[in-house]
Short mmCIF file of C-alpha atoms in Angstrom, two decimals:
data_model
loop_
_atom_site.label_atom_id
_atom_site.label_comp_id
_atom_site.label_asym_id
_atom_site.label_seq_id
_atom_site.Cartn_x
_atom_site.Cartn_y
_atom_site.Cartn_z
CA MET F 1 0.10 -0.23 -0.04
CA TYR F 2 1.18 3.51 -0.70
CA ALA F 3 1.11 6.57 1.63
CA SER F 4 -1.83 8.91 2.16
CA LYS F 5 -1.66 11.89 -0.09
CA ILE F 6 -2.29 13.75 3.30
CA LYS F 7 0.33 13.21 5.82
CA LEU F 8 -0.83 13.73 9.33
CA PRO F 9 1.62 15.41 11.73
CA PRO F 10 4.48 14.81 12.40
CA PHE F 11 4.85 12.78 9.29
CA ASP F 12 4.40 15.89 7.14
CA GLN F 13 7.98 16.92 8.29
CA VAL F 14 9.80 13.72 7.01
CA PRO F 15 11.29 13.24 3.67
CA GLY F 16 8.64 12.37 1.14
CA ASP F 17 10.69 9.40 -0.35
CA ILE F 18 9.95 7.31 2.92
CA ASP F 19 7.18 4.71 2.59
CA PRO F 20 7.62 3.10 5.79
CA LYS F 21 7.01 -0.37 6.60
CA TRP F 22 8.07 -0.14 10.38
CA ILE F 23 7.65 2.71 12.75
CA LEU F 24 8.87 2.76 16.19
CA ASP F 25 7.06 5.06 18.70
CA VAL F 26 8.93 5.71 21.97
CA GLY F 27 6.92 7.42 24.48
CA ALA F 28 3.74 6.61 22.74
CA ASN F 29 1.50 8.14 25.38
CA ILE F 30 -2.20 7.77 24.54
CA GLY F 31 -1.22 7.09 20.77
CA ASP F 32 -1.75 10.17 18.94
CA VAL F 33 1.54 9.70 16.79
CA SER F 34 0.97 6.00 16.61
CA LEU F 35 -2.76 6.56 15.19
CA ALA F 36 -1.16 9.37 12.74
CA ALA F 37 1.42 6.83 11.53
CA LEU F 38 -1.36 4.07 10.81
CA LYS F 39 -3.56 6.25 9.02
CA THR F 40 -0.88 8.14 6.89
CA TYR F 41 0.94 4.89 5.97
CA PRO F 42 -1.65 2.08 5.52
CA GLY F 43 0.91 -0.51 4.75
CA CYS F 44 2.95 0.40 7.91
CA GLN F 45 3.51 -1.78 11.10
CA VAL F 46 3.89 0.21 14.54
CA ILE F 47 5.87 -0.54 17.70
CA CYS F 48 4.87 1.33 20.78
CA PHE F 49 6.56 1.66 24.14
CA GLU F 50 4.60 3.50 26.88
CA PRO F 51 5.47 2.70 30.54
CA VAL F 52 2.57 4.32 32.59
CA GLY F 53 -0.10 2.21 33.30
CA GLU F 54 -3.12 4.31 32.84
CA THR F 55 -1.82 5.93 29.97
CA PHE F 56 -1.03 2.48 28.34
CA GLU F 57 -4.49 1.30 28.91
CA THR F 58 -5.82 4.60 26.99
CA LEU F 59 -3.30 3.73 24.26
CA LYS F 60 -4.40 0.11 23.89
CA ASN F 61 -7.97 1.01 23.70
CA ARG F 62 -7.43 3.79 20.93
CA VAL F 63 -5.35 1.52 18.57
CA ALA F 64 -7.41 -1.41 19.16
CA PRO F 65 -9.12 -1.25 15.51
CA TYR F 66 -5.58 -1.63 14.35
CA LYS F 67 -4.38 -4.58 16.45
CA ASP F 68 -3.02 -6.48 13.60
CA ARG F 69 -0.72 -3.71 12.73
CA ILE F 70 0.62 -2.65 16.00
CA LYS F 71 2.63 -4.14 18.76
CA LEU F 72 2.50 -2.57 22.24
CA PHE F 73 5.14 -2.80 25.09
CA ASN F 74 4.27 -1.44 28.67
CA GLN F 75 7.83 -0.41 29.41
CA ALA F 76 10.13 2.70 29.06
CA LEU F 77 13.27 2.55 27.02
CA SER F 78 16.27 3.63 28.87
CA ASP F 79 20.02 3.13 29.19
CA SER F 80 19.55 0.26 31.95
CA ASN F 81 17.27 -2.80 32.63
CA GLY F 82 15.19 -2.87 35.77
CA VAL F 83 12.57 -1.14 37.76
CA GLY F 84 12.31 2.69 37.78
CA GLU F 85 10.18 5.50 38.64
CA ILE F 86 8.34 8.05 36.69
CA ASN F 87 6.86 11.10 38.06
CA ILE F 88 3.08 11.46 37.25
CA THR F 89 1.99 14.83 36.29
CA SER F 90 -1.41 16.69 36.13
CA PHE F 91 -1.01 16.39 32.27
CA HIS F 92 -0.43 13.06 30.99
CA GLY F 93 1.71 14.22 28.18
CA ALA F 94 4.21 15.70 30.66
CA ASN F 95 4.74 12.34 32.64
CA SER F 96 8.45 12.21 32.86
CA ILE F 97 11.32 10.03 34.50
CA ALA F 98 13.11 13.41 34.80
CA LYS F 99 11.99 15.49 37.65
CA GLN F 100 10.24 18.54 36.51
CA SER F 101 12.88 21.46 36.47
CA ARG F 102 12.13 24.87 37.75
CA THR F 103 12.20 26.36 34.14
CA HIS F 104 9.65 23.70 33.02
CA SER F 105 7.44 24.39 36.03
CA ARG F 106 7.65 28.20 35.41
CA LEU F 107 6.69 27.88 31.65
CA ASN F 108 3.96 25.40 32.35
CA PRO F 109 2.12 26.48 35.16
CA HIS F 110 -0.72 24.11 34.43
CA VAL F 111 1.57 21.19 34.87
CA SER F 112 2.62 19.90 38.54
CA GLU F 113 3.76 16.51 39.79
CA ILE F 114 1.12 14.74 41.55
CA GLY F 115 2.65 11.16 42.20
CA LYS F 116 5.14 8.51 41.23
CA GLU F 117 4.61 5.10 39.75
CA LYS F 118 7.09 2.16 39.31
CA ILE F 119 7.73 1.25 35.78
CA SER F 120 9.65 -1.27 33.86
CA LEU F 121 12.89 -0.11 32.15
CA VAL F 122 14.45 -1.68 29.02
CA ARG F 123 17.44 -1.05 26.72
CA LEU F 124 16.49 -1.18 23.15
CA ASP F 125 19.47 -3.19 22.32
CA ASP F 126 18.35 -5.73 24.73
CA VAL F 127 14.81 -6.12 23.64
CA ALA F 128 15.25 -5.68 19.93
CA HIS F 129 15.32 -9.37 19.24
CA GLN F 130 11.61 -9.36 19.60
CA PHE F 131 11.37 -7.49 16.31
CA GLU F 132 14.52 -9.11 14.69
CA GLY F 133 14.78 -8.38 11.13
CA CYS F 134 12.64 -5.06 11.17
CA LYS F 135 14.30 -2.04 9.69
CA ILE F 136 12.85 0.96 11.56
CA ASP F 137 12.19 3.43 8.92
CA ILE F 138 10.81 6.11 11.09
CA MET F 139 11.66 6.22 15.05
CA LYS F 140 9.94 8.96 17.11
CA ILE F 141 11.18 9.76 20.58
CA ASP F 142 9.33 12.03 22.82
CA VAL F 143 10.08 11.07 26.43
CA GLU F 144 10.01 14.39 28.11
CA GLY F 145 13.73 14.76 29.08
CA HIS F 146 14.95 11.08 28.67
CA GLU F 147 15.65 11.25 25.10
CA TYR F 148 19.50 10.71 25.63
CA GLU F 149 19.05 7.55 27.80
CA VAL F 150 16.86 6.17 25.18
CA ILE F 151 19.37 6.74 22.62
CA GLN F 152 22.36 5.32 24.84
CA GLY F 153 20.42 2.12 25.47
CA GLY F 154 19.91 1.36 21.63
CA VAL F 155 22.99 2.63 20.04
CA ASN F 156 23.70 -0.46 18.34
CA PHE F 157 20.31 -1.28 16.99
CA ILE F 158 19.67 2.47 15.98
CA LYS F 159 22.83 2.96 13.95
CA ASP F 160 22.20 -0.21 11.97
CA ASN F 161 18.55 -0.25 11.61
CA VAL F 162 17.04 3.28 11.64
CA ASP F 163 16.50 5.42 8.75
CA THR F 164 15.03 8.51 10.30
CA ILE F 165 14.39 9.85 13.91
CA ILE F 166 11.95 12.46 14.91
CA ILE F 167 12.85 13.47 18.42
CA GLU F 168 11.76 16.20 20.70
CA ALA F 169 14.47 18.49 22.12
CA SER F 170 13.57 20.19 25.14
CA LEU F 171 15.63 23.11 26.38
CA MET F 172 13.36 23.56 29.63
CA ARG F 173 13.86 19.98 30.98
CA ASP F 174 17.53 20.88 31.82
CA GLU F 175 18.34 21.49 35.49
CA SER F 176 20.88 24.21 34.86
CA TRP F 177 22.95 26.06 32.12
CA GLU F 178 25.99 23.86 32.82
CA ARG F 179 24.67 21.05 30.71
CA GLN F 180 22.24 21.27 27.99
CA SER F 181 21.04 17.68 27.00
CA ILE F 182 20.28 18.88 23.45
CA VAL F 183 23.92 19.26 22.83
CA ASP F 184 24.58 15.59 24.31
CA ILE F 185 21.80 14.26 21.84
CA PHE F 186 23.14 16.05 18.69
CA SER F 187 26.75 14.75 19.42
CA LEU F 188 25.54 11.08 20.21
CA LEU F 189 23.49 11.04 17.00
CA SER F 190 26.34 12.74 14.87
CA GLU F 191 28.52 9.79 16.04
CA MET F 192 26.02 7.25 15.19
CA GLY F 193 25.82 8.63 11.60
CA PHE F 194 22.69 10.91 11.69
CA ARG F 195 22.46 14.21 10.44
CA LEU F 196 19.89 16.84 11.23
CA ILE F 197 17.57 17.75 8.23
CA ASN F 198 14.50 19.60 9.72
CA VAL F 199 13.32 21.37 12.74
CA PHE F 200 9.73 22.22 13.35
CA ASP F 201 7.22 22.98 16.05
CA LEU F 202 9.21 25.46 18.01
CA HIS F 203 7.88 26.56 21.28
CA TYR F 204 9.10 29.84 22.35
CA ALA F 205 9.22 31.21 25.67
CA PRO F 206 8.57 35.01 25.95
CA ASN F 207 10.13 36.85 28.86
CA SER F 208 12.43 34.18 29.56
CA LYS F 209 16.11 33.85 29.32
CA LEU F 210 15.62 30.49 27.41
CA MET F 211 13.79 32.22 24.47
CA CYS F 212 13.05 28.81 22.79
CA ALA F 213 11.68 26.15 25.11
CA GLN F 214 11.54 22.99 22.87
CA MET F 215 11.58 21.96 19.45
CA ASP F 216 10.94 18.83 17.36
CA CYS F 217 14.03 17.48 15.21
CA VAL F 218 14.29 15.24 12.11
CA PHE F 219 17.51 13.27 11.74
CA ARG F 220 18.21 10.91 8.86
CA HIS F 221 21.14 8.47 8.40
CA LYS F 222 23.89 9.85 6.33
CA SER F 223 23.61 6.51 4.16
CA LYS F 224 20.22 7.76 3.05
CA LEU F 225 21.67 11.24 2.10
CA ILE F 226 24.16 10.18 -0.60
#
């Protein structure tokens, strides 16, 4: 099957020559991006990772009509295996393993931490055998400040099996100016052979020293850019 002529966000921001067979949705939340993928690319299969129990149940119910095309994992991808803890917030889209920073709190007054939940942590490199042979055409990573750890835990699989990455880069999640995670993320992806090809959905922070709070970035493996 061919891709729909109308690409739903965020897939309107990736190269038009991609007609994905496999999409990996990391931080699937309630399934907005997964549903957009399933509708935009009728021939694709989607793999989802979402660790929060209540959010995972909502995801499972929403994608039920596409159950033959989707694989669901109630886990968080990270740089280690085991049991972790995630901060539950007043807005499900802001749940994060990272503690809410002062800047994030100031720029998002509607978001507050209201509890914690034990979750399963897994490294992508250690679970990739469950979808062995799958070449991931598009990998989306939106994990509210835990993006670097996701990549670290999947370096070997990602560099050899992923074409394009859509990743949220948040400057407001950093605890201080001493270390900006976006720099670490860009450096690691560059070492793995990926190159930045697009930036979209920039969120500005008026009356803040930060100016730009977060953005979505598209990286593509350099082997696809020749």
